MMTF fields as JSON, N, C-alpha, C and O atoms, coordinates in Angstrom:
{
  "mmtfVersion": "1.0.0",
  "mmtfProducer": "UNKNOWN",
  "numBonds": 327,
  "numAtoms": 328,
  "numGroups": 82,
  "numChains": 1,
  "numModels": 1,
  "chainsPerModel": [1],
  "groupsPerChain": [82],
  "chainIdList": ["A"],
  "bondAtomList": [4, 2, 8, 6, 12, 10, 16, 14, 20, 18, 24, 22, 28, 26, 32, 30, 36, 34, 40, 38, 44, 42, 48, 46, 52, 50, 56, 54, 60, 58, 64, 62, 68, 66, 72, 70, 76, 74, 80, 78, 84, 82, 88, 86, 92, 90, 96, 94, 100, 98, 104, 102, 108, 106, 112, 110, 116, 114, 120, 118, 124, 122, 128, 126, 132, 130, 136, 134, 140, 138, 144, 142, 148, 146, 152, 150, 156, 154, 160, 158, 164, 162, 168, 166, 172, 170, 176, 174, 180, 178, 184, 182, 188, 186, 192, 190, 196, 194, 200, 198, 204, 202, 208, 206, 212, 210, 216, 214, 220, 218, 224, 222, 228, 226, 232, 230, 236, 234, 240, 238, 244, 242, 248, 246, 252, 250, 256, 254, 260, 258, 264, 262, 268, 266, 272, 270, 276, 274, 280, 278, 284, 282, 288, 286, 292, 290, 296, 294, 300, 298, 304, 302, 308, 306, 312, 310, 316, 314, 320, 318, 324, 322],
  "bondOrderList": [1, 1, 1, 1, 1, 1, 1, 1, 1, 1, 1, 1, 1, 1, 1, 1, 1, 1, 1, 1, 1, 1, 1, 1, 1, 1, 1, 1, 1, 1, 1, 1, 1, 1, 1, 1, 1, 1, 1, 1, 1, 1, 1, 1, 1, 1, 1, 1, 1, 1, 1, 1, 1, 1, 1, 1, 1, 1, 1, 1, 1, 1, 1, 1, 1, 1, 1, 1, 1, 1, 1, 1, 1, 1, 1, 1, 1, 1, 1, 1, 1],
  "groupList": [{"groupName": "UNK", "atomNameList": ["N", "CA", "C", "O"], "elementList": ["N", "C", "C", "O"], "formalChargeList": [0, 0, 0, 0], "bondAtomList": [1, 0, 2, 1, 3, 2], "bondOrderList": [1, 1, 2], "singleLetterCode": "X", "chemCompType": "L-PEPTIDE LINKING"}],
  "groupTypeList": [0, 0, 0, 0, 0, 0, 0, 0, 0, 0, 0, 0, 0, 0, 0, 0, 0, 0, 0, 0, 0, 0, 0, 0, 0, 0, 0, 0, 0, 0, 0, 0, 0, 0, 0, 0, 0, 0, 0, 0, 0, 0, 0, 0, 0, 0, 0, 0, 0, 0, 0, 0, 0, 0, 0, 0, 0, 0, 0, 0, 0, 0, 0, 0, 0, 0, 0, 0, 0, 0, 0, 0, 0, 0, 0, 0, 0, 0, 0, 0, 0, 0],
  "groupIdList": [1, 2, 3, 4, 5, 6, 7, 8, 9, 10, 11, 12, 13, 14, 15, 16, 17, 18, 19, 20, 21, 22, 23, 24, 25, 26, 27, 28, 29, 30, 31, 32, 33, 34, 35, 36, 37, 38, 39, 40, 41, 42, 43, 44, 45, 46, 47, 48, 49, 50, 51, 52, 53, 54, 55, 56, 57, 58, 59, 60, 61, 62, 63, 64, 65, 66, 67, 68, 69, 70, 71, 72, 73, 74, 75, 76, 77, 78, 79, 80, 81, 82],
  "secStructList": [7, 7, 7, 6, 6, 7, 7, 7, 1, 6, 6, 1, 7, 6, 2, 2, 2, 2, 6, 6, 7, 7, 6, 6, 7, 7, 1, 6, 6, 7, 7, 1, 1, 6, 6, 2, 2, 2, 2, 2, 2, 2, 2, 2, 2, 2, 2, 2, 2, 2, 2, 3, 3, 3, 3, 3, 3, 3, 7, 7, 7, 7, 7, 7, 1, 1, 1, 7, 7, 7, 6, 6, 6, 7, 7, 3, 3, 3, 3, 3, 3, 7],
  "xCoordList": [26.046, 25.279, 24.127, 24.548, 22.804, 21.802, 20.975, 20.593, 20.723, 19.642, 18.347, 17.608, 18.175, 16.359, 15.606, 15.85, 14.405, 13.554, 13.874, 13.131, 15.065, 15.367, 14.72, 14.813, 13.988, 13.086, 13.884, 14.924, 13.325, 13.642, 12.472, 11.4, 13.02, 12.031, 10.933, 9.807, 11.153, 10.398, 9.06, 8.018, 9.263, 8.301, 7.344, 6.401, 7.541, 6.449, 5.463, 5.624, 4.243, 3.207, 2.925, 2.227, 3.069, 2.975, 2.046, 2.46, 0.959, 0.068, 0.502, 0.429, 1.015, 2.099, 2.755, 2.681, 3.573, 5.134, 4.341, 4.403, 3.621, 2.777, 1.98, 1.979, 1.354, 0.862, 1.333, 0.761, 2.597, 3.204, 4.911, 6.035, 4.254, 5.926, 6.033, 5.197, 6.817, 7.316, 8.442, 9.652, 7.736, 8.391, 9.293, 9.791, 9.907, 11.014, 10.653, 10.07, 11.389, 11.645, 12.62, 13.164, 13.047, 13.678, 14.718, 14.563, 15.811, 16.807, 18.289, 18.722, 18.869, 19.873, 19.473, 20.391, 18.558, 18.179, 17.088, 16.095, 17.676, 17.171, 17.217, 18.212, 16.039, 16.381, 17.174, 16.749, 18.184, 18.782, 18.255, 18.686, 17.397, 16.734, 16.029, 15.858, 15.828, 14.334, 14.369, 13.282, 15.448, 15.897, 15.352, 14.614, 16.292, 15.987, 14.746, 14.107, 14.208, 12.469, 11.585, 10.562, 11.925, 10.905, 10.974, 9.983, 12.435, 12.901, 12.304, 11.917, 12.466, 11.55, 10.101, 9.619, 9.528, 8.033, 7.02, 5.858, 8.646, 7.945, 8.089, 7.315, 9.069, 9.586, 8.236, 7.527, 8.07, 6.901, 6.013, 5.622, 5.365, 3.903, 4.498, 4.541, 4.976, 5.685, 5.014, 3.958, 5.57, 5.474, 3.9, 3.355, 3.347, 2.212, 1.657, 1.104, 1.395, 0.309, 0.384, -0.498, 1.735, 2.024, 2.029, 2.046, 2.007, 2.272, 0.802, 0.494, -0.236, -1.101, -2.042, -1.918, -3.349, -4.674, -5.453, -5.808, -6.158, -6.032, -8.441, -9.285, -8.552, -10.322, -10.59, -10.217, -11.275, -11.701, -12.468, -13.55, -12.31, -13.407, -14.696, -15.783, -13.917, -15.039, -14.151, -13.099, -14.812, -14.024, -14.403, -15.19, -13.745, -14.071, -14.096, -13.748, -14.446, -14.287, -13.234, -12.166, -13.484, -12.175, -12.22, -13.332, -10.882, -11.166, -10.541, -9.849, -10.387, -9.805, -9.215, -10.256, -8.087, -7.328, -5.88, -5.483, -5.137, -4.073, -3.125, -2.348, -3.282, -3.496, -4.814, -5.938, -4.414, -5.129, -5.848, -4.87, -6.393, -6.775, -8.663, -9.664, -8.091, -9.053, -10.226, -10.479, -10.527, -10.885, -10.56, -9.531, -11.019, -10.961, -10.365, -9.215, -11.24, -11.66, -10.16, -9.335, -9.988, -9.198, -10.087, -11.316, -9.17, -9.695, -9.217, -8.095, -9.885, -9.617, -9.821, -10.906, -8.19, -7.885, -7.564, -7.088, -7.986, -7.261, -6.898, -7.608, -5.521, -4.474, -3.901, -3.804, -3.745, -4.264, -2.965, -3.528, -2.05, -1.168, -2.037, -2.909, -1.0, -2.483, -1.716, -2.125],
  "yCoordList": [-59.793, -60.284, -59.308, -58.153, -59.413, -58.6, -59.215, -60.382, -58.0, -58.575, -58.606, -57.811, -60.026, -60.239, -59.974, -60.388, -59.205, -58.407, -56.905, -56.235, -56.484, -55.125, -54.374, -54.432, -53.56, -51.974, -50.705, -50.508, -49.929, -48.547, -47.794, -48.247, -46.762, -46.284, -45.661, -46.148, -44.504, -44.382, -44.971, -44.353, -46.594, -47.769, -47.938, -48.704, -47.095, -47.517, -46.415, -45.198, -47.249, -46.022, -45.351, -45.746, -44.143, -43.219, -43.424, -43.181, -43.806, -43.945, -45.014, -44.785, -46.323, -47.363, -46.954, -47.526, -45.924, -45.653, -44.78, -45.21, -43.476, -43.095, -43.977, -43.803, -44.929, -45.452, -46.483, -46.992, -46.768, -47.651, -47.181, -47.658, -45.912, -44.727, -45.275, -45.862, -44.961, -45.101, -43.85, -43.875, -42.747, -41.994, -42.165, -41.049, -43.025, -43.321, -44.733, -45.156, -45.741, -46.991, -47.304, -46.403, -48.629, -49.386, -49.782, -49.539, -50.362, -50.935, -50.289, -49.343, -51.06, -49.89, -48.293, -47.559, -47.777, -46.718, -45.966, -45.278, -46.379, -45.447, -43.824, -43.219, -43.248, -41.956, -41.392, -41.461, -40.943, -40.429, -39.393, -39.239, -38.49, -37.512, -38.481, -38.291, -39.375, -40.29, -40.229, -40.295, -40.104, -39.848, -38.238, -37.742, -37.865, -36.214, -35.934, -35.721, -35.888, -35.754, -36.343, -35.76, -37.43, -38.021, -37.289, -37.13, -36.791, -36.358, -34.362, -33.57, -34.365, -32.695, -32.789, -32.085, -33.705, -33.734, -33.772, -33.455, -34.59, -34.942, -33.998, -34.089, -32.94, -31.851, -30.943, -30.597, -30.656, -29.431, -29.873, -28.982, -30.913, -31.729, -31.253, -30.044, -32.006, -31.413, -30.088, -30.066, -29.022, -27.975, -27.364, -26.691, -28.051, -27.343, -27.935, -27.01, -28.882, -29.642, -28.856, -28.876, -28.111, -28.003, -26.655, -26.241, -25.912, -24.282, -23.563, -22.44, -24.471, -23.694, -24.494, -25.585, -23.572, -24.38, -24.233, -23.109, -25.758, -25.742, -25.474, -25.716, -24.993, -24.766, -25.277, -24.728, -26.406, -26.573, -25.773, -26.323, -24.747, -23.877, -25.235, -25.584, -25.622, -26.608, -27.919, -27.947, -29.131, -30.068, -31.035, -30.731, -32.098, -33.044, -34.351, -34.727, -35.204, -36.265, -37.084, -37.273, -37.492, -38.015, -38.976, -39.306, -39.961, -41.345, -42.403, -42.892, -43.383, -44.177, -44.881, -45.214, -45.658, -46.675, -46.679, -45.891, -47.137, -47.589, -46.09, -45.885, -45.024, -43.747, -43.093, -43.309, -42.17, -41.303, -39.997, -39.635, -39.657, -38.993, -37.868, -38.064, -36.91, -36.31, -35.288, -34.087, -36.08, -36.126, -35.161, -34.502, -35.02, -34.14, -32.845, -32.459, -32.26, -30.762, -30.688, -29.797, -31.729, -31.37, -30.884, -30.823, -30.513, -30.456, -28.849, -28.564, -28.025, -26.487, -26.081, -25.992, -25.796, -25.623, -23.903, -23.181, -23.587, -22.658, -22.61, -22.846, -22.235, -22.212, -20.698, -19.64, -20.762, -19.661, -19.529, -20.021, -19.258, -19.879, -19.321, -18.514, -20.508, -20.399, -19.88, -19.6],
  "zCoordList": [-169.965, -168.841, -168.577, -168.518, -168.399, -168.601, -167.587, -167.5, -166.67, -165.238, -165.598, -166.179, -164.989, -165.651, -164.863, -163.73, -165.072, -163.778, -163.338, -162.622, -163.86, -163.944, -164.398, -165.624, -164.031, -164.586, -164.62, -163.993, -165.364, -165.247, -164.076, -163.675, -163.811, -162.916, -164.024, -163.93, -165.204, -166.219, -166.406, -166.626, -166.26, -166.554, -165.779, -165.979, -164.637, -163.644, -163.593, -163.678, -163.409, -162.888, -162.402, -161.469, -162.447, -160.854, -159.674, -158.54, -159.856, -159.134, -158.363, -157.156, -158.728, -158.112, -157.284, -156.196, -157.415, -156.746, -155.266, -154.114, -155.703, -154.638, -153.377, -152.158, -154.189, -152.897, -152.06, -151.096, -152.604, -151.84, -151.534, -151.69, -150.992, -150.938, -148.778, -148.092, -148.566, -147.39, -146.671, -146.898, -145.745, -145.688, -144.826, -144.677, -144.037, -143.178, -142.839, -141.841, -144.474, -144.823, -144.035, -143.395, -143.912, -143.328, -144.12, -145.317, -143.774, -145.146, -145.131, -144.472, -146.013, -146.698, -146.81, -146.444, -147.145, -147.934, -146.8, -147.036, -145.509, -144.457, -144.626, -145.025, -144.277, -144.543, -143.09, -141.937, -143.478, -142.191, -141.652, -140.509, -142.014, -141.188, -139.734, -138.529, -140.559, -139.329, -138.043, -137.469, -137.328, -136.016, -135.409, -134.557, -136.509, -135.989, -136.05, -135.019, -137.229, -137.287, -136.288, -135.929, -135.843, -134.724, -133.344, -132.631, -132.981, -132.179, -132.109, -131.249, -133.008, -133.619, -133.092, -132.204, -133.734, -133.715, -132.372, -132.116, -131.386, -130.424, -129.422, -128.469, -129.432, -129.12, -129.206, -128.26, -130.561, -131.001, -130.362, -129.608, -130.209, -129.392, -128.49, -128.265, -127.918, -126.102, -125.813, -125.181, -126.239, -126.593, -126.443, -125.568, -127.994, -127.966, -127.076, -126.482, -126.525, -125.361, -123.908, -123.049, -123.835, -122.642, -122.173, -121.014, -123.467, -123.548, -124.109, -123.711, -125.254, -125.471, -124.902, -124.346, -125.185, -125.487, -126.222, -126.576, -126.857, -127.818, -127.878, -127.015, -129.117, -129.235, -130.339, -131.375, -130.348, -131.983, -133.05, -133.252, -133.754, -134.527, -134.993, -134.531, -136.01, -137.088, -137.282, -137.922, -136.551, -137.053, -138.374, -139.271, -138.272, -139.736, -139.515, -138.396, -140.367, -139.66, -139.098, -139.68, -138.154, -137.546, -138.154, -138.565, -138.521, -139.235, -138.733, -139.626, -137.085, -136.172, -136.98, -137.546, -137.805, -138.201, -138.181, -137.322, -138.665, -138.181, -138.187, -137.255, -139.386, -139.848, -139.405, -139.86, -138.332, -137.959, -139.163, -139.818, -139.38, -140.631, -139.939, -139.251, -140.674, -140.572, -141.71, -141.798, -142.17, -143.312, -144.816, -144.668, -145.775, -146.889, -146.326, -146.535, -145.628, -144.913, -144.067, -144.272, -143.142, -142.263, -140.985, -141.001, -139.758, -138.664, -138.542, -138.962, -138.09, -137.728, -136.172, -135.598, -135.467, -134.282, -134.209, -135.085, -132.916, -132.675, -131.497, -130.52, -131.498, -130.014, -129.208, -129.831, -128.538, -127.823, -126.516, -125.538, -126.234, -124.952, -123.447, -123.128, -122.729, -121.19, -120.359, -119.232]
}
């Protein structure tokens, strides 16, 4: 009995698998960190918003879409506590 439509992972293109990666997918194959990590992240923000302040040296471009992004360069902060 032999599954039709079955791949190896080998077979695929990398460039494929990259851009359509999902870092805390949905499914069976939930990453179980996903909880904790969201819960971390929002912690550290907490944190920095509330404890430093923040100076932009040199920024980059900001890029508004669904993914916030700041360009090639990146954005260069410096924080300072108040």
């Amino acid at each position: 009995m032999a599954l039709e439509g079955w791949f190896h992972i080998h077979d695929l293109d990398p460039d494929v698998i990259s851009n359509n990666f999902m870092p805390f997918g949905r499914g069976v194959r939930q990453c179980p960190g996903a909880d904790y990590t969201r819960a971390f992240m929002a912690t550290f923000l907490h944190v920095l918003v509330s404890k430093y302040r923040w100076t932009k040296i040199k920024g980059g471009n900001i890029a508004r879409n669904p993914n916030l992004g700041f360009g090639r360069r990146g954005i260069h902060m410096n924080f300072s506590e108040k």
